[in-house]
XYZ file of C-alpha atoms in Angstrom:
746
model
C -29.315 -51.393 -29.349
C -26.832 -51.434 -26.457
C -27.679 -49.869 -23.139
C -25.982 -46.604 -22.211
C -23.201 -47.183 -19.664
C -23.152 -44.881 -16.641
C -19.881 -44.891 -14.708
C -20.288 -43.835 -11.089
C -17.235 -42.032 -9.681
C -16.510 -40.276 -6.406
C -16.854 -36.504 -6.956
C -13.678 -35.759 -4.980
C -11.686 -38.148 -7.196
C -12.865 -36.368 -10.356
C -12.029 -32.963 -8.832
C -8.595 -34.166 -7.730
C -7.724 -35.592 -11.133
C -9.035 -32.532 -12.982
C -7.137 -30.130 -10.747
C -3.893 -32.091 -11.050
C -4.277 -32.108 -14.848
C -4.901 -28.364 -14.832
C -1.977 -27.731 -12.472
C 0.453 -29.757 -14.567
C -0.723 -27.954 -17.696
C 0.000 -24.573 -16.101
C 3.319 -25.756 -14.650
C 4.741 -27.335 -17.797
C 2.999 -25.415 -20.579
C 2.740 -21.902 -19.157
C 4.680 -20.836 -16.075
C 8.015 -22.642 -15.825
C 11.057 -22.420 -18.125
C 12.703 -25.439 -19.722
C 16.163 -26.070 -18.296
C 17.556 -26.672 -21.821
C 16.788 -23.289 -23.417
C 15.765 -21.311 -20.313
C 12.510 -20.185 -21.931
C 8.847 -20.418 -21.007
C 6.529 -21.602 -23.806
C 5.261 -18.072 -24.514
C 8.825 -16.749 -24.871
C 9.864 -19.674 -27.071
C 6.855 -19.296 -29.330
C 7.308 -15.538 -29.670
C 10.977 -15.876 -30.661
C 10.212 -18.717 -33.093
C 7.399 -16.720 -34.688
C 9.715 -13.724 -35.185
C 12.240 -16.110 -36.729
C 9.594 -17.511 -39.080
C 8.409 -14.008 -40.023
C 11.991 -13.106 -40.895
C 12.214 -10.250 -38.374
C 15.991 -10.594 -38.027
C 18.494 -8.178 -36.552
C 19.547 -6.982 -40.026
C 15.956 -6.431 -41.188
C 13.612 -3.497 -40.461
C 11.603 -3.441 -37.225
C 8.036 -4.765 -37.383
C 4.992 -3.702 -35.355
C 4.664 -5.637 -32.109
C 0.939 -6.018 -32.792
C 1.856 -8.000 -35.933
C 4.183 -10.276 -33.949
C 1.690 -10.752 -31.109
C -1.200 -11.478 -33.464
C 0.787 -13.985 -35.497
C 2.076 -15.748 -32.386
C -1.409 -15.939 -30.874
C -2.975 -17.200 -34.085
C -0.373 -19.861 -34.759
C 1.176 -21.016 -31.498
C -0.011 -19.424 -28.230
C -3.816 -19.044 -27.958
C -3.782 -17.655 -24.400
C -4.416 -13.970 -25.027
C -2.368 -11.139 -26.439
C -1.394 -9.553 -23.109
C 0.780 -12.478 -21.998
C 2.569 -12.556 -25.370
C 3.217 -8.813 -25.444
C 4.350 -8.809 -21.814
C 6.831 -11.598 -22.594
C 8.047 -9.672 -25.644
C 8.520 -6.507 -23.573
C 10.419 -8.253 -20.774
C 12.761 -9.967 -23.267
C 13.712 -6.503 -24.571
C 14.325 -4.767 -21.209
C 18.033 -4.567 -20.424
C 17.304 -3.728 -16.767
C 15.473 -7.048 -16.305
C 17.482 -9.313 -18.592
C 21.258 -9.601 -18.526
C 21.102 -10.594 -22.203
C 18.061 -9.071 -23.982
C 16.756 -11.397 -26.692
C 14.532 -8.862 -28.458
C 15.544 -5.485 -29.895
C 12.703 -3.111 -29.039
C 12.035 0.158 -30.823
C 9.798 2.651 -29.039
C 8.601 2.934 -25.450
C 9.276 -0.416 -23.792
C 8.905 0.844 -20.207
C 11.473 2.037 -17.708
C 13.301 0.803 -14.643
C 11.040 2.997 -12.510
C 7.963 0.951 -13.351
C 6.554 2.870 -16.318
C 4.694 0.412 -18.556
C 5.441 -0.127 -22.215
C 3.344 1.668 -24.821
C 0.513 -0.262 -26.456
C 1.700 -2.859 -28.969
C 0.197 -0.903 -31.853
C 2.803 1.816 -31.216
C 5.950 -0.244 -30.579
C 8.161 -2.215 -32.940
C 10.632 -5.039 -32.457
C 13.040 -7.435 -34.109
C 15.323 -10.230 -32.950
C 18.645 -9.491 -31.329
C 21.605 -10.961 -33.175
C 22.417 -13.187 -30.197
C 18.927 -14.744 -30.417
C 19.487 -15.685 -34.049
C 22.956 -17.108 -33.431
C 22.623 -18.716 -30.012
C 18.947 -19.704 -29.816
C 17.458 -20.110 -33.289
C 20.325 -21.238 -35.535
C 20.223 -24.611 -37.345
C 16.492 -25.187 -36.925
C 16.531 -26.501 -40.508
C 18.962 -29.305 -39.606
C 16.531 -31.532 -37.667
C 18.312 -30.396 -34.548
C 15.243 -30.426 -32.236
C 11.878 -32.155 -32.275
C 8.911 -30.327 -33.727
C 5.348 -30.861 -32.514
C 1.895 -29.836 -33.749
C 0.512 -26.521 -32.560
C -2.786 -26.242 -30.673
C -4.983 -26.857 -33.740
C -2.481 -29.042 -35.638
C -2.266 -26.640 -38.571
C 1.333 -25.610 -37.853
C 4.412 -27.174 -36.324
C 6.526 -25.600 -33.587
C 9.778 -26.614 -31.874
C 9.377 -28.320 -28.500
C 12.555 -26.520 -27.396
C 14.839 -23.987 -29.074
C 18.391 -25.144 -29.933
C 20.004 -22.852 -27.356
C 23.822 -22.976 -27.509
C 24.284 -21.035 -24.265
C 23.023 -21.718 -20.699
C 20.238 -19.169 -21.086
C 18.409 -20.269 -17.905
C 21.343 -19.040 -15.816
C 22.280 -16.045 -17.973
C 18.823 -14.443 -18.058
C 17.273 -16.078 -14.993
C 13.541 -16.683 -14.735
C 10.488 -15.774 -12.683
C 7.155 -17.543 -12.804
C 4.190 -18.479 -10.624
C 2.552 -21.821 -11.357
C -0.031 -23.775 -9.347
C 1.393 -24.756 -5.988
C 4.933 -23.817 -6.997
C 6.962 -20.924 -8.339
C 10.380 -20.312 -9.829
C 12.851 -17.532 -9.149
C 16.280 -17.817 -10.755
C 18.681 -14.854 -10.668
C 20.521 -13.721 -13.831
C 24.258 -14.427 -14.182
C 27.166 -13.031 -16.166
C 27.390 -14.532 -19.680
C 31.176 -14.751 -19.812
C 31.492 -16.331 -16.357
C 28.657 -18.789 -16.985
C 30.224 -19.923 -20.268
C 33.604 -20.363 -18.553
C 31.959 -22.453 -15.808
C 30.164 -24.557 -18.406
C 33.423 -25.233 -20.274
C 35.088 -26.237 -17.011
C 32.198 -28.577 -16.195
C 32.489 -30.209 -19.637
C 36.157 -30.954 -18.945
C 35.454 -32.255 -15.452
C 31.840 -33.255 -14.625
C 33.006 -34.185 -11.106
C 33.591 -30.511 -10.241
C 32.189 -29.381 -6.907
C 29.839 -26.446 -6.482
C 32.650 -24.560 -4.729
C 34.900 -25.019 -7.781
C 32.136 -23.800 -10.107
C 31.555 -20.731 -7.905
C 35.259 -19.938 -8.083
C 34.667 -19.362 -11.819
C 31.190 -17.790 -11.652
C 31.014 -16.267 -8.142
C 27.240 -15.806 -8.129
C 24.434 -13.772 -9.673
C 25.112 -10.745 -11.831
C 22.079 -8.478 -11.771
C 21.511 -5.979 -14.615
C 20.978 -3.303 -11.951
C 24.357 -3.984 -10.317
C 24.302 -3.732 -6.549
C 26.233 -5.677 -3.930
C 25.544 -9.267 -2.845
C 26.547 -9.312 0.815
C 26.175 -12.986 1.847
C 28.878 -14.622 -0.277
C 29.437 -17.513 2.164
C 25.781 -18.564 1.913
C 25.853 -18.822 -1.896
C 27.488 -22.263 -1.885
C 24.563 -23.792 0.000
C 22.059 -21.913 -2.165
C 23.591 -23.264 -5.385
C 23.912 -26.770 -3.926
C 20.214 -26.956 -3.029
C 18.742 -24.552 -5.570
C 16.890 -22.749 -2.761
C 17.820 -19.841 -0.504
C 17.910 -16.082 -0.046
C 20.451 -13.736 -1.597
C 20.934 -10.440 0.233
C 21.462 -7.470 -2.091
C 22.328 -3.882 -1.281
C 22.250 -0.807 -3.427
C 25.494 1.061 -4.026
C 25.872 4.339 -2.134
C 28.562 6.906 -2.922
C 29.507 10.008 -0.961
C 30.047 13.220 -2.916
C 31.564 16.318 -1.356
C 29.988 19.727 -1.996
C 31.130 23.284 -1.401
C 31.116 24.563 2.137
C 32.065 21.242 3.694
C 28.669 19.667 3.016
C 28.153 16.197 1.532
C 25.507 14.277 -0.341
C 24.707 10.589 -0.615
C 24.229 9.343 -4.174
C 22.600 5.957 -4.833
C 24.013 4.793 -8.175
C 22.857 1.167 -8.138
C 19.745 -0.408 -6.635
C 18.828 -3.964 -5.629
C 17.323 -5.980 -8.495
C 14.157 -6.416 -6.429
C 13.613 -2.643 -6.325
C 13.021 -2.131 -10.055
C 9.566 -0.907 -10.939
C 7.170 0.725 -8.504
C 9.475 -0.069 -5.575
C 11.747 2.859 -6.543
C 8.868 5.239 -5.832
C 8.159 3.393 -2.569
C 11.826 3.698 -1.632
C 11.689 7.488 -2.095
C 8.491 7.615 -0.008
C 10.171 5.555 2.719
C 13.040 8.056 2.873
C 10.479 10.869 3.118
C 8.792 9.008 5.993
C 12.128 8.673 7.826
C 12.517 12.444 7.594
C 8.918 13.185 8.637
C 9.064 10.835 11.627
C 12.405 12.347 12.667
C 14.246 9.021 12.378
C 16.860 11.194 10.726
C 17.346 14.948 10.652
C 20.406 14.813 8.389
C 18.566 14.790 5.028
C 17.799 18.217 3.629
C 16.489 17.275 0.172
C 15.764 14.196 -1.971
C 15.975 14.267 -5.772
C 15.678 11.448 -8.283
C 18.062 12.315 -11.130
C 17.839 8.885 -12.786
C 17.865 8.750 -16.590
C 18.530 6.305 -19.416
C 22.206 6.511 -18.464
C 21.478 4.933 -15.074
C 20.185 5.327 -11.538
C 21.106 8.465 -9.605
C 19.123 9.228 -6.445
C 20.641 12.160 -4.551
C 20.175 12.791 -0.819
C 21.402 16.255 0.103
C 22.685 16.342 3.684
C 23.098 19.068 6.245
C 26.578 20.066 7.316
C 28.245 17.646 9.707
C 25.871 14.760 8.923
C 27.013 11.251 9.893
C 27.084 9.591 6.456
C 27.922 6.112 7.765
C 25.069 6.139 10.267
C 22.676 7.450 7.624
C 23.737 4.794 5.096
C 23.132 2.095 7.705
C 19.716 3.617 8.424
C 18.798 3.389 4.713
C 19.929 -0.247 4.564
C 17.990 -1.108 7.722
C 14.755 0.832 7.258
C 14.254 0.839 3.462
C 14.517 -1.598 0.546
C 18.031 -0.390 -0.242
C 18.961 -3.738 1.291
C 16.633 -6.510 0.184
C 16.537 -10.254 -0.344
C 16.133 -12.146 -3.612
C 14.447 -15.484 -2.948
C 16.094 -18.191 -5.040
C 14.062 -21.217 -6.126
C 15.745 -22.824 -9.132
C 12.679 -24.698 -10.355
C 12.564 -25.620 -14.043
C 11.115 -28.258 -16.333
C 13.683 -31.042 -16.688
C 12.884 -34.256 -18.602
C 9.267 -33.139 -18.853
C 8.631 -32.566 -15.156
C 9.223 -29.682 -12.724
C 12.337 -30.104 -10.630
C 14.321 -27.922 -8.234
C 17.849 -28.006 -9.616
C 21.261 -27.337 -8.145
C 23.854 -25.414 -10.163
C 25.595 -28.669 -11.133
C 22.307 -30.224 -12.258
C 21.577 -27.212 -14.482
C 24.973 -27.595 -16.149
C 24.448 -31.345 -16.455
C 21.159 -30.876 -18.327
C 22.522 -28.047 -20.483
C 25.709 -29.940 -21.444
C 23.730 -33.093 -22.262
C 21.479 -30.953 -24.431
C 24.467 -29.454 -26.251
C 25.784 -32.928 -27.105
C 22.320 -33.970 -28.275
C 21.998 -30.853 -30.462
C 25.404 -31.323 -32.038
C 24.874 -35.044 -32.547
C 21.661 -34.362 -34.442
C 23.175 -31.425 -36.335
C 26.279 -33.268 -37.527
C 24.333 -36.441 -38.278
C 22.077 -34.367 -40.556
C 25.100 -32.693 -42.156
C 26.826 -36.083 -42.579
C 23.748 -37.554 -44.270
C 23.628 -34.581 -46.658
C 27.324 -34.977 -47.481
C 26.879 -38.712 -48.048
C 24.036 -37.960 -50.460
C 26.261 -35.421 -52.249
C 29.117 -37.939 -52.354
C 26.871 -40.532 -53.964
C 25.725 -38.112 -56.667
C 29.216 -36.687 -57.231
C 30.711 -40.146 -57.648
C 27.947 -41.037 -60.085
C 28.598 -37.921 -62.167
C 32.370 -38.524 -62.178
C 31.823 -42.103 -63.234
C 29.352 -40.937 -65.919
C 31.918 -38.522 -67.370
C 34.185 -41.501 -68.058
C 31.477 -43.287 -70.118
C 29.598 -40.246 -71.338
C 29.548 -41.432 -74.978
C 27.910 -44.698 -73.946
C 25.345 -42.895 -71.795
C 24.458 -40.585 -74.694
C 24.060 -43.634 -76.921
C 21.747 -45.232 -74.306
C 19.683 -42.064 -74.061
C 19.369 -41.672 -77.856
C 18.416 -45.313 -78.306
C 15.788 -45.430 -75.508
C 12.075 -44.973 -76.247
C 11.315 -43.316 -72.865
C 12.869 -42.130 -69.598
C 11.925 -45.307 -67.761
C 13.839 -47.483 -70.255
C 16.933 -45.256 -70.045
C 16.867 -45.231 -66.242
C 16.518 -49.029 -66.067
C 19.559 -49.374 -68.280
C 21.648 -46.969 -66.181
C 20.701 -48.678 -62.908
C 20.503 -52.376 -63.833
C 22.086 -52.712 -67.295
C 18.728 -53.609 -68.930
C 19.346 -53.147 -72.693
C 16.188 -54.675 -74.168
C 14.432 -52.307 -76.596
C 17.356 -49.878 -76.756
C 19.012 -49.289 -80.160
C 22.801 -49.342 -79.998
C 25.322 -48.510 -82.740
C 27.229 -51.724 -82.077
C 27.094 -54.942 -80.110
C 30.106 -53.747 -78.124
C 28.096 -50.772 -76.901
C 25.244 -53.124 -75.848
C 27.680 -55.245 -73.830
C 29.151 -52.147 -72.175
C 25.665 -50.841 -71.346
C 24.793 -54.163 -69.720
C 27.599 -53.497 -67.210
C 26.121 -50.166 -65.964
C 25.021 -50.176 -62.293
C 24.390 -46.610 -61.110
C 22.218 -46.093 -57.993
C 18.786 -44.590 -58.413
C 19.945 -41.221 -57.061
C 22.970 -41.264 -59.387
C 20.835 -42.241 -62.373
C 18.405 -39.401 -61.659
C 21.287 -36.917 -61.369
C 22.762 -38.155 -64.694
C 19.420 -37.810 -66.444
C 19.005 -34.262 -65.048
C 22.594 -33.241 -65.800
C 23.073 -30.322 -68.195
C 25.485 -30.602 -71.108
C 27.676 -27.702 -69.913
C 28.837 -29.971 -67.059
C 30.893 -31.818 -69.693
C 33.225 -28.837 -70.063
C 36.699 -29.633 -68.803
C 36.719 -26.923 -66.106
C 33.336 -28.079 -64.823
C 34.654 -31.604 -64.496
C 37.628 -30.263 -62.519
C 35.256 -28.299 -60.275
C 33.244 -31.477 -59.728
C 36.401 -33.305 -58.665
C 37.235 -30.502 -56.207
C 33.679 -30.598 -54.810
C 34.072 -34.317 -54.316
C 37.342 -33.815 -52.444
C 35.677 -31.186 -50.207
C 32.745 -33.530 -49.608
C 35.081 -36.345 -48.574
C 36.850 -34.008 -46.151
C 33.489 -32.947 -44.655
C 32.443 -36.571 -44.293
C 35.681 -37.369 -42.504
C 35.275 -34.339 -40.216
C 31.627 -34.949 -39.393
C 32.284 -38.638 -38.743
C 35.145 -37.714 -36.458
C 32.951 -35.282 -34.501
C 30.176 -37.857 -34.163
C 32.466 -40.675 -33.109
C 34.871 -38.754 -30.887
C 33.697 -37.165 -27.596
C 36.677 -34.821 -27.406
C 36.105 -33.552 -30.953
C 32.452 -32.805 -30.257
C 33.386 -31.125 -26.955
C 35.869 -28.979 -28.889
C 33.127 -27.935 -31.352
C 30.825 -26.963 -28.455
C 33.680 -25.114 -26.730
C 34.543 -23.214 -29.924
C 30.902 -22.111 -30.238
C 30.853 -21.004 -26.603
C 34.076 -19.032 -27.064
C 32.583 -17.319 -30.090
C 29.484 -16.255 -28.136
C 31.602 -15.123 -25.199
C 33.812 -12.993 -27.421
C 30.818 -11.402 -29.145
C 28.404 -10.854 -26.237
C 30.224 -10.989 -22.867
C 30.055 -7.849 -20.726
C 31.914 -6.952 -17.513
C 30.344 -8.048 -14.215
C 27.978 -5.463 -12.744
C 27.241 -6.955 -9.307
C 29.873 -7.092 -6.582
C 29.899 -10.211 -4.395
C 31.355 -9.997 -0.922
C 30.856 -10.880 2.728
C 29.600 -7.734 4.393
C 28.983 -7.296 8.083
C 25.395 -7.093 9.262
C 24.191 -3.513 9.211
C 23.995 -2.110 12.706
C 21.934 1.003 13.144
C 21.710 2.363 16.631
C 18.865 4.778 17.042
C 19.901 7.804 19.011
C 18.527 7.519 22.507
C 16.091 10.327 23.046
C 16.600 12.233 26.256
C 13.372 11.932 28.215
C 11.958 15.310 29.183
C 8.580 16.827 30.003
C 6.861 18.845 27.286
C 3.566 20.706 27.139
C 0.869 19.333 24.834
C -1.592 21.786 23.283
C -4.636 20.996 21.141
C -7.187 23.510 19.899
C -10.899 22.976 19.265
C -10.211 22.073 15.626
C -8.006 19.128 16.577
C -4.674 20.794 15.658
C -1.975 19.822 18.140
C 1.700 20.402 18.926
C 4.174 20.222 21.790
C 6.628 22.729 23.195
C 9.201 23.136 25.890
C 7.859 24.044 29.361
C 9.798 27.318 29.403
C 8.309 28.305 26.023
C 4.823 27.547 27.374
C 5.405 29.559 30.565
C 6.413 32.625 28.511
C 3.202 32.338 26.455
C 0.861 30.771 29.031
C -1.998 33.262 28.707
C -2.226 33.081 24.914
C -1.689 29.297 24.893
C -4.484 28.658 27.396
C -6.833 30.968 25.515
C -6.251 29.319 22.156
C -6.192 25.685 23.301
C -8.920 23.270 24.362
C -6.508 20.782 25.975
C -3.280 21.807 27.710
C -1.267 19.407 29.871
C 2.286 18.282 30.547
C 3.484 14.903 29.281
C 6.746 13.071 28.569
C 8.252 13.404 25.088
C 8.704 9.592 25.017
C 5.100 8.919 25.961
C 1.783 8.659 24.150
C -1.321 10.782 23.883
C -4.732 9.116 24.372
C -7.661 10.504 22.386
C -11.152 9.387 23.492
C -14.176 9.878 21.224
C -17.954 9.955 21.546
C -18.291 6.515 19.923
C -16.369 4.902 22.794
C -13.003 4.427 21.062
C -9.485 5.284 22.193
C -6.780 6.343 19.708
C -3.116 6.750 20.652
C -0.382 8.895 19.110
C 3.335 9.083 19.924
C 4.377 12.419 21.414
C 7.594 12.276 19.371
C 5.557 12.258 16.163
C 3.835 15.548 17.016
C 5.247 18.906 15.843
C 7.643 20.350 18.446
C 8.986 23.864 18.454
C 8.262 27.487 19.189
C 4.902 28.857 20.274
C 3.937 30.214 16.858
C 5.182 27.179 14.900
C 2.608 25.420 12.782
C 0.431 22.750 14.416
C -0.964 19.668 12.643
C -4.233 17.683 12.943
C -4.189 14.811 15.424
C -5.576 12.689 12.535
C -2.093 12.745 10.962
C -0.501 10.933 13.894
C -3.174 8.407 14.844
C -5.985 6.381 13.295
C -8.539 8.953 14.437
C -10.720 10.410 11.676
C -12.231 13.779 12.601
C -14.761 13.497 9.754
C -16.379 10.417 11.340
C -15.969 10.912 15.106
C -15.757 13.681 17.729
C -13.111 14.065 20.438
C -14.505 14.011 23.987
C -11.319 13.864 26.047
C -7.525 13.907 25.597
C -4.902 12.980 28.189
C -1.358 11.652 28.570
C -0.968 7.868 28.851
C 1.308 8.132 31.905
C -1.337 10.175 33.781
C -4.094 7.778 32.728
C -2.190 4.786 34.127
C -1.912 6.488 37.528
C -5.662 6.962 38.067
C -9.182 6.122 36.971
C -11.335 7.428 34.156
C -14.915 8.678 34.529
C -17.467 8.125 31.705
C -20.884 9.786 31.330
C -23.114 8.992 28.353
C -25.960 10.825 26.655
C -28.527 8.272 27.912
C -27.484 8.858 31.517
C -25.114 5.922 32.107
C -21.900 6.336 34.079
C -18.944 4.328 35.393
C -15.302 4.617 36.361
C -12.571 2.457 34.842
C -9.049 1.832 36.124
C -6.450 3.429 33.864
C -4.473 0.168 33.728
C -7.110 -1.247 31.386
C -5.889 1.176 28.723
C -2.253 0.107 28.834
C -2.283 -1.190 25.231
C 0.179 -0.831 22.349
C -2.410 -0.752 19.581
C -3.168 2.554 17.897
C -6.927 1.939 18.171
C -8.863 0.160 20.925
C -12.253 0.130 22.666
C -12.592 2.670 25.467
C -16.081 1.684 26.660
C -19.130 -0.314 25.644
C -22.242 1.654 24.682
C -25.905 0.841 24.182
C -27.187 1.214 20.650
C -27.679 4.898 19.815
C -25.850 6.073 22.934
C -22.670 8.182 22.914
C -20.089 9.472 25.382
C -20.632 13.138 26.305
C -18.145 13.560 29.169
C -14.909 11.995 30.363
C -12.219 13.008 32.832
C -9.595 11.642 35.162
C -10.933 11.361 38.723
C -9.448 13.562 41.451
C -10.014 13.646 45.219
C -13.213 15.274 46.637
C -14.552 15.589 43.078
C -18.312 15.753 42.590
C -20.262 15.431 39.373
C -22.942 17.843 38.178
C -25.252 16.641 35.390
C -27.621 18.777 33.315
C -30.344 17.310 31.127
C -31.781 18.852 27.994
C -35.019 19.619 29.899
C -33.056 21.699 32.437
C -32.779 19.230 35.345
C -29.593 19.440 37.437
C -28.213 16.703 39.680
C -25.106 16.825 41.921
C -23.585 13.820 43.677
C -20.150 12.539 44.812
C -17.992 10.516 42.436
C -17.660 7.882 45.142
C -21.238 6.774 44.369
C -20.182 5.675 40.865
C -18.909 2.064 40.890
C -15.707 0.983 39.124
C -16.389 -1.278 36.138
C -14.453 -2.924 33.351
C -14.128 -1.028 30.092
C -16.306 -3.658 28.395
C -19.204 -2.872 30.796
C -21.972 -0.382 30.008
C -22.098 1.058 33.541
C -24.872 2.164 35.905
C -27.566 4.844 35.693
C -26.382 8.254 36.794
C -29.670 10.189 36.531
C -33.339 9.370 36.058
C -34.465 10.934 32.783
C -37.887 11.563 31.296
C -38.860 9.617 28.159
C -37.414 12.079 25.619
C -34.850 13.732 27.878
C -31.078 13.139 27.758
C -27.907 14.334 29.451
C -26.619 17.425 27.680
C -23.689 18.487 29.858
C -21.596 17.174 32.752
C -19.348 19.296 34.965
C -16.751 18.404 37.586
C -17.406 20.278 40.881
C -15.197 20.769 43.921
C -17.114 21.862 47.058
C -15.886 25.111 48.575
C -14.986 26.623 45.194
C -16.859 29.246 43.219
C -17.343 27.446 39.914
C -19.800 28.935 37.461
C -21.333 27.695 34.223
C -23.092 29.494 31.412
C -26.750 28.379 31.192
C -29.362 30.205 29.111
C -26.833 33.002 28.606
C -26.477 33.524 32.367
C -23.673 32.550 34.723
C -24.837 30.121 37.400
C -22.676 28.956 40.349
C -22.576 25.181 40.580
C -22.919 25.502 44.368
C -26.600 26.413 43.742
C -27.266 22.886 42.546
C -28.754 20.917 45.433
C -26.618 17.995 46.564
C -28.294 14.642 46.017
C -27.485 11.064 45.177
C -26.823 9.069 42.031
C -29.856 7.802 40.086
C -32.185 10.655 41.140
C -34.256 12.937 38.928
C -32.570 16.139 40.055
C -34.071 19.630 40.321
C -34.761 22.520 37.992
C -32.966 25.791 38.611
C -34.810 29.058 38.332
C -32.887 31.350 36.020
């Protein structure tokens, strides 16, 4: 008994090898298309299965669930969702320039609606798929390989007669690499392929003169024409696409912008995002020209209508849409495909090179198969013609033979032993017979009616036709120009049947320049009530309504319309909001929560203080916390651009109860929950960094805490409400910071 062998291997080596094997499996067998037929394995298998099931364009539709199940069971054991998704995409005319599947039912929409479940939808092959992708599979035109469990055989590639990789494009994410190939116009691509066949030395520029660039099903405008040459030379780059905008005139001198075509990258959920982005531009006052937005898109096409106010600047607004929304977008090109069994980034010329080579290979195999069949027919036909000349002798051989084997031996080799002949002359003639085995079999299987004169004439005509076919097929196989002509004729036939006009315009457009209107800087009055609803108004409007405004508002101050509002909360955070974002108008116009314009969440935090950023930067900020800590911080520490930042550091469980900007001769009065009051000058509070906790403002008993803080200016009659009685702050005895304070008799 031999000892068990244990092979010691570095763990990292095993992991590396396993991962590379997995990656290559995903790259070649799942995610990337083959350059020859432009299809991923799941697409190829689905189309082949439909072909095998006989779901042709002239047959009734079949349930997609039937197609998916059959494909999964026979060829693609990777789950039904990937198969159905591939089937759906191949039927969507807004994703594919040349749909390969004819879908019946809800197969989704350009706006991102998903297809119905496969048990509800039906499908069949498009005629172009039968003619240009699946024809001649019975002529040994491509290699077949075993399926995953070796119970079926499937084609390794479909015999595509058109450059499908370019016509329909491809998108796929593999491991460590991805592919993104734009769709092109069928007629132009075929013309470019024919030109390349005539002159393989053509430059990329010459090819692009025939097929100028991508042709997206959604139309649009490619605006970087000059960059396309480099993109198609390298197979990598970015194509800039814009939607098409038209201006329609309405009654009363008003106009509306109508978007009739969108960038290819916008299809799906991005249409909804685009509409939201326009709404945001209106809400944030980036534009005041749009009155209404309606999406009137239907099966007939895209139609998004922007109703404008009278006198709107349509050119400026169009530029704004291009600049601030996805109405201008980029399509990242990465022409990665499986070529010669490995992933390769291909230039336009390399794609044509592989496709043309494939066409010659297909036609070589096709016409070699046809030639072999014609040669077999020729052999049999010549045998039958020859047999008709000696039919009496053959009948005599057959009647005199004991069995089929004896008769066949005589026909093939002239063996006459054991055969009864009418005369010695017949025996001598029979000894001269030398039919081939195939001819002998055909003679033995021949029916007597073939001896009728007309049938013999028909046989002679068949033989003439066979000889012509042999001559033609041999000529095609042995003459490059003849085979090229056959390929060209096929391409012309497909172009005539399936070419459509170009949808996408290709041009060199100038870079969109959108100049935001400079806002005239002016002071405005900010108002915020105790519920957190805020707004701004002109100073003159405020002055006319000062009494009511002050009564209704918790915070009222003047700020610049170009500035920012700082909101400080009890948890020690600072939130900022742009003044321009806040509602501006008349005194009784509707206010809006400060939450809408900043990251502040009123449900989780409480506002302690609000001020204008420009005022904050001029001075210092005073903090007092519940646990009796205090400090001042220079306003410059809050000169940040972030919408949320730390205002101060707090001990665990502590919170800010009072904040204010410091003014001259200001004193601070503190009141604890137990009724202790302490008054001291602000000058006794040291300036700290915002990341510091601060110093103690007041000595507190074990369970006591600061409940209120008041600013006090000596010489003024300030009063506070304490235990339902008004108390002048001047009654509070002056002391120093970090003292216990005194109780007031009420």
